[in-house]
């Protein structure tokens, strides 16, 4: 969470000669990060500070002052926290008061305090107060509301005020009795209008206060009800300081989208011990600014008070975590400056955790963190680990993936990373669906990479020529790592060449089989088989693009071509071109297979030219043990041609 | 002797300047430098001279040889110009159409190779995960905001009795749990994977990548975390860059840090691009003892550290691409992709 802290306000609690820059850089290194310093027209400085969620105790002027007082001395800059006086002795904290009849569910509200302040005059706040509020981004309203905001920023504890007379009217119903307040969980369907005029219908399970007649007067921890709001005619106020169950507040605030400053504080879990100084400060300030007079009895329903937490550890354990030795006296000094009490019992160090750190300090590692950060992370050396390197575990997937990517890049393909989340139209019926998608266009996990890749081509209307996109990503419902590519290019043989060259480069021993499939043109899809398992597919899609897809794991596990060295042939081949007249609807693949598969002495048969139905093949004849004679070649040729004629009706061109 | 040589030189200069063809020129060269050429003969005579004279003559001979050879070469080039074939080397090149690997792939390659050098093993774990691995075992309390519907994507599937709701992993830290459950210390893992969070704006895309380092061994301290991050930062960003740790908070590490790297634009002085001379890279911390215990690793014997950073962000910080909107990285527009 982000805070604004004016330097002048900070100095109310912090005694130091440090410059604004020093305060900012020291805090950043050892505590809350100061993101920015802004100079104001009146020569003040405002720090923008990021506070982590576990350190809500620092989300206030006092909290930052406490940190600075502990941190600055490590940089040889003197600093201390100024004592602040709260005249507690004038008041009595009691469980029951005459002016209010309260029922509290302590699970929802661990500490509930309230006091009636009579005879106030609502007016503008003094200029100094208004100026400070403006510096922390709060719009001044009137002296009563301003005190709430002022105290919240100063002490980190939200404060609320009700118009006491509006409460009385709501519940006294003829009889003179104190107003009633029942703090409970909301019921589904209950409504409340908050003081910003918004009406909310509640889901149930929100912390609310009703007035006994069923009407809600407070959406606790978020915002008060409109029905009890302070206005210019308010004479008597009920000052209200509570701690609420953080999880309830978070839920309500998120569901209703009401991210008020109070809610953001409460949802982090506040220190119930801070409630008392807060109400005392607020009383004193309201009295001063409004002329009112507070009752001497303050209602305080505090079911479980803070029991000091003690963490036990020793110097050796702490040094081991930090990695350097820190003298015991420094450990004690750093921790004491942060409000911890440190006791020694032999080698054991006992750390008493202050109430405001009660939520975040649990174990010795937390203590080590406090010591190390005050010591300064920047003062620690950089050293690599000394232990042995773990035994190698090579995942073949990474190597394989890299080889595929490099090969395709060399082929001119462009890699894309498409969003794994797509619309219903882009998946099949087994798809995994999200419970809470951002929108219907990203509701499902992909079941194929094809639809996204098709869109990728459509996203590039400016590209008139060749496009080749590929992607390696998981598809679902089972997480299967898949390679897929799409090519915009009408030349089928070139496209098929991409796939075959890739497979060749990966040493895959495979065959192909014609098989129709969804989204492909009939008779234009091939499946790729290795070791009797289908590892992938390719072909022409209905929209005219060429597509290929492979299961990476299956491809890795497929049969590989032997890479064993083969002697270069000793005897030269005889090479000739044969032009054949091939009847229509003859699969050329079968023709080539017929030429090569049935004649061991034919080492190559390559289609080099097509003109109408004339197909020219470059044929290579070769023997391992002698140079073939013209006669031998002729015999082979004759045999092939007669086979081609009988099988396909193919004749040679005269 | 000296005069003889000067004469040879002067005579040759006159002949060379009159030459009309390459053949003629070649003949002059042979007459001079051939086995029984004038120059050769003259140079043989030196051996009969006395010391000082010998040295003098040697110098002159060398000078004459250099002068004449240069003259002959120049003449040769002059004669050739008229006879050479026309060729235009200024013609524009026809470039080979290379494809392009995605920026994220380039980043992953670079990052993993740096960590491999210091003994880290790259691993991969599921993207569709269970609550236990993504949160529970990482010490997230039941009602932590990250477990809200507002921050994490949940899959519409029955909960696992053992591991809770099915979700899209919001960070690579789930890989820490899987790694520690499946292997024993010493562990040095680097897990690079897709992650998902319910956020979309100029600096967030619902899908992104993280790289997660995890080291678990005896005697692992903050000093080692600093050492490792410093090694990475110097390898990846350059040896002049410095790192710093700031206090931070994560559920699964204690202590936790935010890591910054010194800004290369202002060299740490502070400028528009950085915060007082530093740029934020990401989070890190010492593995929380509860997380070790959840993975059946004895936290009294072992300790560890972990860090998990955004791949896109880290790479963008290095590349100087200044991409105004992170969503562009996941564009399929070739005009964008070709620049990344």
PDB file of C-alpha atoms in Angstrom, chain B residues 55-277:
ATOM      1  CA  UNK B  55      75.869  -1.884 -45.926  1.00  0.00           C
ATOM      2  CA  UNK B  56      75.386   1.253 -48.018  1.00  0.00           C
ATOM      3  CA  UNK B  57      74.882  -0.731 -51.193  1.00  0.00           C
ATOM      4  CA  UNK B  58      72.392  -2.999 -49.449  1.00  0.00           C
ATOM      5  CA  UNK B  59      70.265  -0.037 -48.461  1.00  0.00           C
ATOM      6  CA  UNK B  60      70.258   1.353 -51.984  1.00  0.00           C
ATOM      7  CA  UNK B  61      69.470  -2.035 -53.498  1.00  0.00           C
ATOM      8  CA  UNK B  62      66.474  -2.477 -51.245  1.00  0.00           C
ATOM      9  CA  UNK B  63      65.172   0.974 -51.970  1.00  0.00           C
ATOM     10  CA  UNK B  64      65.509   0.484 -55.720  1.00  0.00           C
ATOM     11  CA  UNK B  65      63.753  -2.873 -55.539  1.00  0.00           C
ATOM     12  CA  UNK B  66      60.789  -1.439 -53.640  1.00  0.00           C
ATOM     13  CA  UNK B  67      60.444   1.526 -55.964  1.00  0.00           C
ATOM     14  CA  UNK B  68      60.524  -0.583 -59.099  1.00  0.00           C
ATOM     15  CA  UNK B  69      58.143  -3.232 -57.838  1.00  0.00           C
ATOM     16  CA  UNK B  70      55.619  -0.596 -56.884  1.00  0.00           C
ATOM     17  CA  UNK B  71      55.933   1.063 -60.275  1.00  0.00           C
ATOM     18  CA  UNK B  72      55.397  -2.235 -62.054  1.00  0.00           C
ATOM     19  CA  UNK B  73      52.299  -3.024 -59.914  1.00  0.00           C
ATOM     20  CA  UNK B  74      50.796   0.410 -60.545  1.00  0.00           C
ATOM     21  CA  UNK B  75      51.413   0.112 -64.236  1.00  0.00           C
ATOM     22  CA  UNK B  76      49.827  -3.333 -64.202  1.00  0.00           C
ATOM     23  CA  UNK B  77      46.659  -1.967 -62.581  1.00  0.00           C
ATOM     24  CA  UNK B  78      46.545   0.914 -65.077  1.00  0.00           C
ATOM     25  CA  UNK B  79      46.791  -1.489 -67.990  1.00  0.00           C
ATOM     26  CA  UNK B  80      44.111  -3.807 -66.508  1.00  0.00           C
ATOM     27  CA  UNK B  81      41.413  -1.152 -66.043  1.00  0.00           C
ATOM     28  CA  UNK B  82      40.908  -0.932 -69.752  1.00  0.00           C
ATOM     29  CA  UNK B  83      40.592  -4.677 -70.208  1.00  0.00           C
ATOM     30  CA  UNK B  84      38.686  -5.816 -67.036  1.00  0.00           C
ATOM     31  CA  UNK B  85      35.078  -7.041 -67.108  1.00  0.00           C
ATOM     32  CA  UNK B  86      32.326  -4.724 -65.865  1.00  0.00           C
ATOM     33  CA  UNK B  87      31.008  -5.628 -62.387  1.00  0.00           C
ATOM     34  CA  UNK B  88      28.887  -3.562 -60.045  1.00  0.00           C
ATOM     35  CA  UNK B  89      29.506  -4.423 -56.399  1.00  0.00           C
ATOM     36  CA  UNK B  90      27.184  -1.593 -55.317  1.00  0.00           C
ATOM     37  CA  UNK B  91      24.118  -3.587 -56.324  1.00  0.00           C
ATOM     38  CA  UNK B  92      21.711  -3.953 -53.365  1.00  0.00           C
ATOM     39  CA  UNK B  93      22.019  -7.243 -51.466  1.00  0.00           C
ATOM     40  CA  UNK B  94      19.274  -9.850 -51.632  1.00  0.00           C
ATOM     41  CA  UNK B  95      19.039 -10.847 -48.002  1.00  0.00           C
ATOM     42  CA  UNK B  96      18.220 -14.285 -46.686  1.00  0.00           C
ATOM     43  CA  UNK B  97      14.811 -14.327 -45.038  1.00  0.00           C
ATOM     44  CA  UNK B  98      15.492 -15.336 -41.462  1.00  0.00           C
ATOM     45  CA  UNK B  99      12.700 -16.118 -39.081  1.00  0.00           C
ATOM     46  CA  UNK B 100      12.537 -14.775 -35.595  1.00  0.00           C
ATOM     47  CA  UNK B 101      12.416 -16.294 -32.149  1.00  0.00           C
ATOM     48  CA  UNK B 102      10.043 -14.624 -29.753  1.00  0.00           C
ATOM     49  CA  UNK B 103      11.471 -12.198 -27.237  1.00  0.00           C
ATOM     50  CA  UNK B 104      10.435 -14.491 -24.384  1.00  0.00           C
ATOM     51  CA  UNK B 105      12.343 -17.397 -25.953  1.00  0.00           C
ATOM     52  CA  UNK B 106      15.452 -15.255 -26.346  1.00  0.00           C
ATOM     53  CA  UNK B 107      15.155 -14.154 -22.740  1.00  0.00           C
ATOM     54  CA  UNK B 108      14.647 -17.686 -21.421  1.00  0.00           C
ATOM     55  CA  UNK B 109      17.692 -18.944 -23.340  1.00  0.00           C
ATOM     56  CA  UNK B 110      19.889 -16.224 -21.922  1.00  0.00           C
ATOM     57  CA  UNK B 111      18.627 -16.500 -18.375  1.00  0.00           C
ATOM     58  CA  UNK B 112      18.828 -20.272 -18.152  1.00  0.00           C
ATOM     59  CA  UNK B 113      22.323 -20.410 -19.582  1.00  0.00           C
ATOM     60  CA  UNK B 114      23.600 -17.987 -16.936  1.00  0.00           C
ATOM     61  CA  UNK B 115      22.194 -20.044 -14.095  1.00  0.00           C
ATOM     62  CA  UNK B 116      23.373 -23.320 -15.607  1.00  0.00           C
ATOM     63  CA  UNK B 117      26.936 -22.023 -15.306  1.00  0.00           C
ATOM     64  CA  UNK B 118      26.635 -21.890 -11.531  1.00  0.00           C
ATOM     65  CA  UNK B 119      25.158 -25.338 -11.214  1.00  0.00           C
ATOM     66  CA  UNK B 120      21.440 -24.667 -11.512  1.00  0.00           C
ATOM     67  CA  UNK B 121      19.263 -27.234 -13.298  1.00  0.00           C
ATOM     68  CA  UNK B 122      16.358 -26.037 -15.387  1.00  0.00           C
ATOM     69  CA  UNK B 123      13.083 -27.776 -14.546  1.00  0.00           C
ATOM     70  CA  UNK B 124       9.447 -27.472 -15.534  1.00  0.00           C
ATOM     71  CA  UNK B 125       6.258 -28.020 -13.629  1.00  0.00           C
ATOM     72  CA  UNK B 126       2.542 -27.788 -14.420  1.00  0.00           C
ATOM     73  CA  UNK B 127       0.841 -24.551 -15.401  1.00  0.00           C
ATOM     74  CA  UNK B 128      -2.538 -25.867 -14.339  1.00  0.00           C
ATOM     75  CA  UNK B 129      -1.910 -26.402 -10.672  1.00  0.00           C
ATOM     76  CA  UNK B 130      -3.619 -27.072  -7.397  1.00  0.00           C
ATOM     77  CA  UNK B 131      -4.058 -24.631  -4.563  1.00  0.00           C
ATOM     78  CA  UNK B 132      -1.765 -26.700  -2.345  1.00  0.00           C
ATOM     79  CA  UNK B 133       1.293 -26.182  -4.535  1.00  0.00           C
ATOM     80  CA  UNK B 134       0.516 -22.592  -5.481  1.00  0.00           C
ATOM     81  CA  UNK B 135      -0.491 -21.365  -2.015  1.00  0.00           C
ATOM     82  CA  UNK B 136      -1.055 -23.859   0.796  1.00  0.00           C
ATOM     83  CA  UNK B 137       2.407 -25.374   0.975  1.00  0.00           C
ATOM     84  CA  UNK B 138       3.894 -21.912   0.359  1.00  0.00           C
ATOM     85  CA  UNK B 139       2.543 -20.758   3.706  1.00  0.00           C
ATOM     86  CA  UNK B 140      -0.295 -18.593   2.362  1.00  0.00           C
ATOM     87  CA  UNK B 141      -3.017 -18.288   4.993  1.00  0.00           C
ATOM     88  CA  UNK B 142      -6.452 -19.560   3.954  1.00  0.00           C
ATOM     89  CA  UNK B 143      -7.893 -16.131   3.390  1.00  0.00           C
ATOM     90  CA  UNK B 144      -4.884 -14.481   1.798  1.00  0.00           C
ATOM     91  CA  UNK B 145      -5.914 -12.038  -0.964  1.00  0.00           C
ATOM     92  CA  UNK B 146      -3.897 -13.943  -3.583  1.00  0.00           C
ATOM     93  CA  UNK B 147      -6.276 -16.839  -3.057  1.00  0.00           C
ATOM     94  CA  UNK B 148      -9.208 -14.541  -3.916  1.00  0.00           C
ATOM     95  CA  UNK B 149     -11.150 -14.863  -7.121  1.00  0.00           C
ATOM     96  CA  UNK B 150      -9.930 -11.352  -7.886  1.00  0.00           C
ATOM     97  CA  UNK B 151      -6.291 -12.220  -8.327  1.00  0.00           C
ATOM     98  CA  UNK B 152      -5.980 -15.856  -9.383  1.00  0.00           C
ATOM     99  CA  UNK B 153      -7.746 -17.780 -12.146  1.00  0.00           C
ATOM    100  CA  UNK B 154      -9.592 -20.856 -10.928  1.00  0.00           C
ATOM    101  CA  UNK B 155     -10.526 -23.780 -13.142  1.00  0.00           C
ATOM    102  CA  UNK B 156     -14.124 -24.915 -13.136  1.00  0.00           C
ATOM    103  CA  UNK B 157     -13.353 -28.438 -11.952  1.00  0.00           C
ATOM    104  CA  UNK B 158     -14.006 -30.429  -8.799  1.00  0.00           C
ATOM    105  CA  UNK B 159     -11.521 -29.701  -5.981  1.00  0.00           C
ATOM    106  CA  UNK B 160      -8.873 -32.293  -5.308  1.00  0.00           C
ATOM    107  CA  UNK B 161      -9.508 -33.874  -1.923  1.00  0.00           C
ATOM    108  CA  UNK B 162      -5.828 -33.576  -1.120  1.00  0.00           C
ATOM    109  CA  UNK B 163      -4.674 -30.484  -2.988  1.00  0.00           C
ATOM    110  CA  UNK B 164      -7.742 -28.232  -3.108  1.00  0.00           C
ATOM    111  CA  UNK B 165      -9.040 -26.118  -5.994  1.00  0.00           C
ATOM    112  CA  UNK B 166      -7.556 -26.362  -9.471  1.00  0.00           C
ATOM    113  CA  UNK B 167      -6.073 -23.092 -10.709  1.00  0.00           C
ATOM    114  CA  UNK B 168      -3.675 -21.509 -13.156  1.00  0.00           C
ATOM    115  CA  UNK B 169      -0.426 -21.047 -11.317  1.00  0.00           C
ATOM    116  CA  UNK B 170       0.004 -17.345 -10.489  1.00  0.00           C
ATOM    117  CA  UNK B 171       3.769 -17.701  -9.972  1.00  0.00           C
ATOM    118  CA  UNK B 172       6.614 -20.116 -10.599  1.00  0.00           C
ATOM    119  CA  UNK B 173       6.947 -20.555  -6.844  1.00  0.00           C
ATOM    120  CA  UNK B 174       4.640 -23.568  -7.075  1.00  0.00           C
ATOM    121  CA  UNK B 175       7.680 -25.184  -8.698  1.00  0.00           C
ATOM    122  CA  UNK B 176       9.590 -24.761  -5.422  1.00  0.00           C
ATOM    123  CA  UNK B 177       7.186 -27.114  -3.708  1.00  0.00           C
ATOM    124  CA  UNK B 178       7.224 -29.664  -6.528  1.00  0.00           C
ATOM    125  CA  UNK B 179      11.012 -29.516  -6.680  1.00  0.00           C
ATOM    126  CA  UNK B 180      11.519 -29.981  -2.952  1.00  0.00           C
ATOM    127  CA  UNK B 181       8.995 -32.809  -2.819  1.00  0.00           C
ATOM    128  CA  UNK B 182      10.628 -34.632  -5.712  1.00  0.00           C
ATOM    129  CA  UNK B 183      14.328 -34.187  -4.966  1.00  0.00           C
ATOM    130  CA  UNK B 184      16.597 -33.945  -1.966  1.00  0.00           C
ATOM    131  CA  UNK B 185      19.087 -31.193  -1.082  1.00  0.00           C
ATOM    132  CA  UNK B 186      21.432 -29.991  -2.399  1.00  0.00           C
ATOM    133  CA  UNK B 187      18.971 -28.265  -4.739  1.00  0.00           C
ATOM    134  CA  UNK B 188      19.808 -25.585  -7.286  1.00  0.00           C
ATOM    135  CA  UNK B 189      16.800 -25.198  -9.501  1.00  0.00           C
ATOM    136  CA  UNK B 190      15.743 -22.698 -12.105  1.00  0.00           C
ATOM    137  CA  UNK B 191      12.086 -22.975 -13.112  1.00  0.00           C
ATOM    138  CA  UNK B 192      10.952 -20.842 -16.037  1.00  0.00           C
ATOM    139  CA  UNK B 193       7.297 -20.996 -16.930  1.00  0.00           C
ATOM    140  CA  UNK B 194       4.059 -19.339 -17.908  1.00  0.00           C
ATOM    141  CA  UNK B 195       2.062 -17.822 -15.076  1.00  0.00           C
ATOM    142  CA  UNK B 196      -1.403 -16.326 -14.994  1.00  0.00           C
ATOM    143  CA  UNK B 197      -3.022 -13.525 -13.028  1.00  0.00           C
ATOM    144  CA  UNK B 198      -6.377 -11.822 -13.346  1.00  0.00           C
ATOM    145  CA  UNK B 199      -5.104  -8.475 -14.501  1.00  0.00           C
ATOM    146  CA  UNK B 200      -4.930  -6.677 -17.812  1.00  0.00           C
ATOM    147  CA  UNK B 201      -3.610  -3.178 -18.464  1.00  0.00           C
ATOM    148  CA  UNK B 202      -0.565  -1.518 -20.005  1.00  0.00           C
ATOM    149  CA  UNK B 203       1.783  -3.157 -17.518  1.00  0.00           C
ATOM    150  CA  UNK B 204      -0.044  -6.455 -16.919  1.00  0.00           C
ATOM    151  CA  UNK B 205      -1.118  -9.263 -19.207  1.00  0.00           C
ATOM    152  CA  UNK B 206      -3.111 -12.207 -17.832  1.00  0.00           C
ATOM    153  CA  UNK B 207      -0.362 -14.541 -19.074  1.00  0.00           C
ATOM    154  CA  UNK B 208       3.299 -13.841 -18.408  1.00  0.00           C
ATOM    155  CA  UNK B 209       6.525 -15.658 -17.595  1.00  0.00           C
ATOM    156  CA  UNK B 210       8.582 -15.927 -14.467  1.00  0.00           C
ATOM    157  CA  UNK B 211      11.902 -17.471 -13.656  1.00  0.00           C
ATOM    158  CA  UNK B 212      12.273 -18.914 -10.225  1.00  0.00           C
ATOM    159  CA  UNK B 213      15.529 -19.846  -8.565  1.00  0.00           C
ATOM    160  CA  UNK B 214      15.668 -22.120  -5.560  1.00  0.00           C
ATOM    161  CA  UNK B 215      18.714 -23.204  -3.580  1.00  0.00           C
ATOM    162  CA  UNK B 216      18.451 -25.535  -0.597  1.00  0.00           C
ATOM    163  CA  UNK B 217      21.511 -26.871   1.177  1.00  0.00           C
ATOM    164  CA  UNK B 218      23.321 -26.723   4.491  1.00  0.00           C
ATOM    165  CA  UNK B 219      24.525 -23.277   5.587  1.00  0.00           C
ATOM    166  CA  UNK B 220      22.713 -21.209   2.980  1.00  0.00           C
ATOM    167  CA  UNK B 221      22.460 -17.579   4.099  1.00  0.00           C
ATOM    168  CA  UNK B 222      21.442 -14.134   2.861  1.00  0.00           C
ATOM    169  CA  UNK B 223      25.064 -13.683   1.774  1.00  0.00           C
ATOM    170  CA  UNK B 224      24.645 -16.538  -0.751  1.00  0.00           C
ATOM    171  CA  UNK B 225      21.407 -15.050  -2.048  1.00  0.00           C
ATOM    172  CA  UNK B 226      23.228 -11.787  -2.598  1.00  0.00           C
ATOM    173  CA  UNK B 227      26.100 -13.619  -4.288  1.00  0.00           C
ATOM    174  CA  UNK B 228      23.818 -15.464  -6.693  1.00  0.00           C
ATOM    175  CA  UNK B 229      21.747 -12.447  -7.619  1.00  0.00           C
ATOM    176  CA  UNK B 230      24.874 -10.363  -8.059  1.00  0.00           C
ATOM    177  CA  UNK B 231      26.322 -13.062 -10.358  1.00  0.00           C
ATOM    178  CA  UNK B 232      23.162 -13.083 -12.440  1.00  0.00           C
ATOM    179  CA  UNK B 233      22.869  -9.303 -12.587  1.00  0.00           C
ATOM    180  CA  UNK B 234      26.462  -8.829 -13.677  1.00  0.00           C
ATOM    181  CA  UNK B 235      26.239 -11.622 -16.274  1.00  0.00           C
ATOM    182  CA  UNK B 236      22.906 -10.507 -17.661  1.00  0.00           C
ATOM    183  CA  UNK B 237      23.078  -6.728 -17.415  1.00  0.00           C
ATOM    184  CA  UNK B 238      26.815  -6.079 -17.434  1.00  0.00           C
ATOM    185  CA  UNK B 239      29.692  -6.200 -15.014  1.00  0.00           C
ATOM    186  CA  UNK B 240      29.379  -2.593 -13.905  1.00  0.00           C
ATOM    187  CA  UNK B 241      25.891  -3.028 -12.543  1.00  0.00           C
ATOM    188  CA  UNK B 242      25.255  -3.281  -8.811  1.00  0.00           C
ATOM    189  CA  UNK B 243      22.393  -4.893  -6.942  1.00  0.00           C
ATOM    190  CA  UNK B 244      20.750  -4.016  -3.682  1.00  0.00           C
ATOM    191  CA  UNK B 245      18.204  -5.727  -1.458  1.00  0.00           C
ATOM    192  CA  UNK B 246      15.404  -3.853   0.227  1.00  0.00           C
ATOM    193  CA  UNK B 247      13.158  -5.227   2.966  1.00  0.00           C
ATOM    194  CA  UNK B 248       9.972  -6.699   1.578  1.00  0.00           C
ATOM    195  CA  UNK B 249       7.311  -9.244   2.396  1.00  0.00           C
ATOM    196  CA  UNK B 250       6.329 -12.576   0.894  1.00  0.00           C
ATOM    197  CA  UNK B 251       4.462 -15.388   2.585  1.00  0.00           C
ATOM    198  CA  UNK B 252       6.931 -18.083   1.634  1.00  0.00           C
ATOM    199  CA  UNK B 253      10.200 -16.384   2.448  1.00  0.00           C
ATOM    200  CA  UNK B 254      11.563 -14.944   5.679  1.00  0.00           C
ATOM    201  CA  UNK B 255      13.392 -12.612   5.454  1.00  0.00           C
ATOM    202  CA  UNK B 256      12.033 -11.310   2.147  1.00  0.00           C
ATOM    203  CA  UNK B 257      13.576  -8.796  -0.198  1.00  0.00           C
ATOM    204  CA  UNK B 258      12.874  -6.657  -3.155  1.00  0.00           C
ATOM    205  CA  UNK B 259      15.852  -6.651  -5.502  1.00  0.00           C
ATOM    206  CA  UNK B 260      16.993  -3.505  -7.328  1.00  0.00           C
ATOM    207  CA  UNK B 261      19.696  -3.065  -9.925  1.00  0.00           C
ATOM    208  CA  UNK B 262      21.637   0.131 -10.469  1.00  0.00           C
ATOM    209  CA  UNK B 263      20.322   2.198 -13.374  1.00  0.00           C
ATOM    210  CA  UNK B 264      22.535   2.107 -16.455  1.00  0.00           C
ATOM    211  CA  UNK B 265      21.172   5.336 -17.875  1.00  0.00           C
ATOM    212  CA  UNK B 266      22.303   7.581 -15.032  1.00  0.00           C
ATOM    213  CA  UNK B 267      24.831   5.194 -13.441  1.00  0.00           C
ATOM    214  CA  UNK B 268      23.039   5.328 -10.132  1.00  0.00           C
ATOM    215  CA  UNK B 269      22.722   9.104  -9.892  1.00  0.00           C
ATOM    216  CA  UNK B 270      18.956   9.133 -10.368  1.00  0.00           C
ATOM    217  CA  UNK B 271      17.021   9.918 -13.540  1.00  0.00           C
ATOM    218  CA  UNK B 272      13.555   9.817 -15.113  1.00  0.00           C
ATOM    219  CA  UNK B 273      13.713   6.073 -15.769  1.00  0.00           C
ATOM    220  CA  UNK B 274      14.685   4.952 -12.287  1.00  0.00           C
ATOM    221  CA  UNK B 275      14.028   5.554  -8.633  1.00  0.00           C
ATOM    222  CA  UNK B 276      16.972   7.455  -7.215  1.00  0.00           C
ATOM    223  CA  UNK B 277      19.394   5.482  -9.371  1.00  0.00           C
TER     224      UNK B 277
END
